[in-house]
Amino acid sequence: MTSDSTDPAPSAAPAGRMSANTRELGFRLTWGRTREVAIQFGLFLCAVLTTLVTLAIAAVLFVEAVAGPGGSAFFQQVSVVEFLTGTEWTPQYTEKKFGVLPLVCGTLQITVIAALIGLPLGLLSAIYLSEYAAPRTRAIIKPALEILAGIPTVVYGYFALTFITPYVIKPLLQPGAVFKISWLWNIPVDGFNALSGGIVVGLMIVPLISSLSEDVLRAVPRTLREAGYALGSTKFDVCTKIVVPSALSGIFAAFLLAVSRAIGETMAVTIASGQKPTLTLNPLMQIETMTAYIVNVMSGDAAVGTIEYKSLYAVALVLFLVTLFMNWVSQMVLERYREVYQ
Amino acid sequence: MQTFGQLASSPSAASGSRLEQLAAALPKFETRGMNFFYGTHQALFDISLKVPQKSVTALIGPSGCGKSTYLRTLNRMNDIIEHTRVMGPVLLDGKEIYSPDVDVVSLRKRVGMVFQKSTPFPKSIFDNVAYGPRIHGNRNRQSLVEIVEKCLRQAALWEEVKDRLKDSAMALSGGQQQRLCIARALATSPEVLLMDEPASALDPASTSRVEDLIIELKQNYTIIIVTHNMQQAARISEWTAFFCQGRLVEFGLTKQLFTNPVQKETEDYITGRFG
Ligand SMILES: Nc1ncnc2c1ncn2[C@@H]1O[C@H](COP(=O)(O)OP(=O)(O)OP(=O)(O)O)[C@@H](O)[C@H]1O
Ligand SMILES: [Mg+2]
């Protein structure tokens, strides 16, 4: 009997506990308690709001792209198969073609180049900061990396367009034309190209990767490093054979987050890599990414309600799903990682 | 005569003199008037101690008295803590281990260590034991397999894990993990094994297995073990050093130190723990 009254049925547990508490307090709702409730409610509202915003975005995308009123949505006018397999993207032409592959290919190029640059740089700087750097060096480098993260992306875009392409890529790939020497090699490079955009996006994700990876590297218990040293490891052994392998899943999650950031990057690639959908794997040509296309339509003169306008939502939906997937995978990996260490 | 410093050569030690002389003739480790500093904080004062070969030496004393610090000076583990300083000779087989020409890596290969908290690497059981030989350049699969089996047998773990060497070491129980760490330390074939409270987190059954193991290992290794457990020290060690507040108060044969301590402090500590 006594155990019944103190131990309510599981489903009623929260309510039961709450009422027991109030009874104990004798319904004395002091100022402190009111404030506590108010704070809790405020925090709850914030959480609900962010969730609602996400849901609202998903709903808008769905209505405009998948199933709108009166068959107005994009995929009610263009078949999914055509969209996903078509190799031409020409919404502005009179003969409109909606094959998303050139845009996907553009985004893929940027992402791969950014990953090739950002991942090693980010990981190596994280290893340096967590394992090698003296506290004083760290105190200089860490803020510098954070500044890198704070630079507006539009600045990166102009940096790529006005510096990296003309002063780095062109002198290296077409010295013949740049220096007017006929016998040197001369590889054609567009003024807008995927390479320069990919490079700056790679630089952009370095701080993200390095700070997330540094956190997971530092979380590797000190006792593990000591055990390594006690077996006669050098610092390099401890880094490469103990610390990094122990933190691998955390590092992987950081990579995925950074890659999804690269996929979603807009301003820099719009400026640096161009706005011409091209189905190519040559990083020296002008391309258009999915994000750049969205900017293009929004800033152009496509009338609301036209198929061209609707195509924006279809592309946005693809982006949304891809980044959602990447974030989900990285969350899963991070969770597994936490389990290992607790 | 300079044997174990004044303390050990005091009257009570006379009856064990034969053994003592033998040990004094062949000290594995020797520190002479060694001082140790963490920054400005002095943790060890004037420690003169000769650790006899192929035997078990227990370091006992109240918490914070510097047992771990002393142990860690012997394989230079304190080097990785910033602003630490060792002053005074620390000799391994008569050679100064802090001299500039000593390679820390090969020193630590000769002087293995087992920690209080078991520290398996998040790798397979096999890779844990093979870690040491591998970093010291052993790439021969067959020889690694042999070393792993031998060390796991020595650590009395082989029967329990022989069918799952590929499984993660993190899945072992606490006691198994500690024995794995001992096997891992043995795999570099050290001459000395430093153990910092290796059984303090273990249940009685695992503790007695680890103790049996230590008794077995002393045939071939010099073992220095920190323990808070007086019975344990009495069971497994031949020699005991009693530390208090950063000083070596008394060193001698375990039997004598426990039954007939010279110093009042030692007696208080031991009887306090027992009574
Ligand atoms: N990393 C460190 N930095 C500064 N002081 C330290 C450090 N490690 C230990 N000390 C100090 O050195 C003294 C000796 O510590 P030590 O860990 O050697 O004691 P211990 O005898 O092993 O104690 P316990 O039995 O609790 O393990 C203590 O006063 C401690 O505060
Ligand atoms: Mg200690």
mmCIF file of C-alpha atoms in Angstrom, chain A residues 89 147 161 271:
data_model
loop_
_atom_site.group_PDB
_atom_site.id
_atom_site.type_symbol
_atom_site.label_atom_id
_atom_site.label_comp_id
_atom_site.label_asym_id
_atom_site.label_seq_id
_atom_site.Cartn_x
_atom_site.Cartn_y
_atom_site.Cartn_z
ATOM 1 C CA TRP A 89 19.842 22.936 -66.913
ATOM 2 C CA ILE A 147 39.274 35.214 -37.156
ATOM 3 C CA LEU A 161 38.196 35.852 -57.978
ATOM 4 C CA ILE A 271 31.344 35.007 -57.001
#
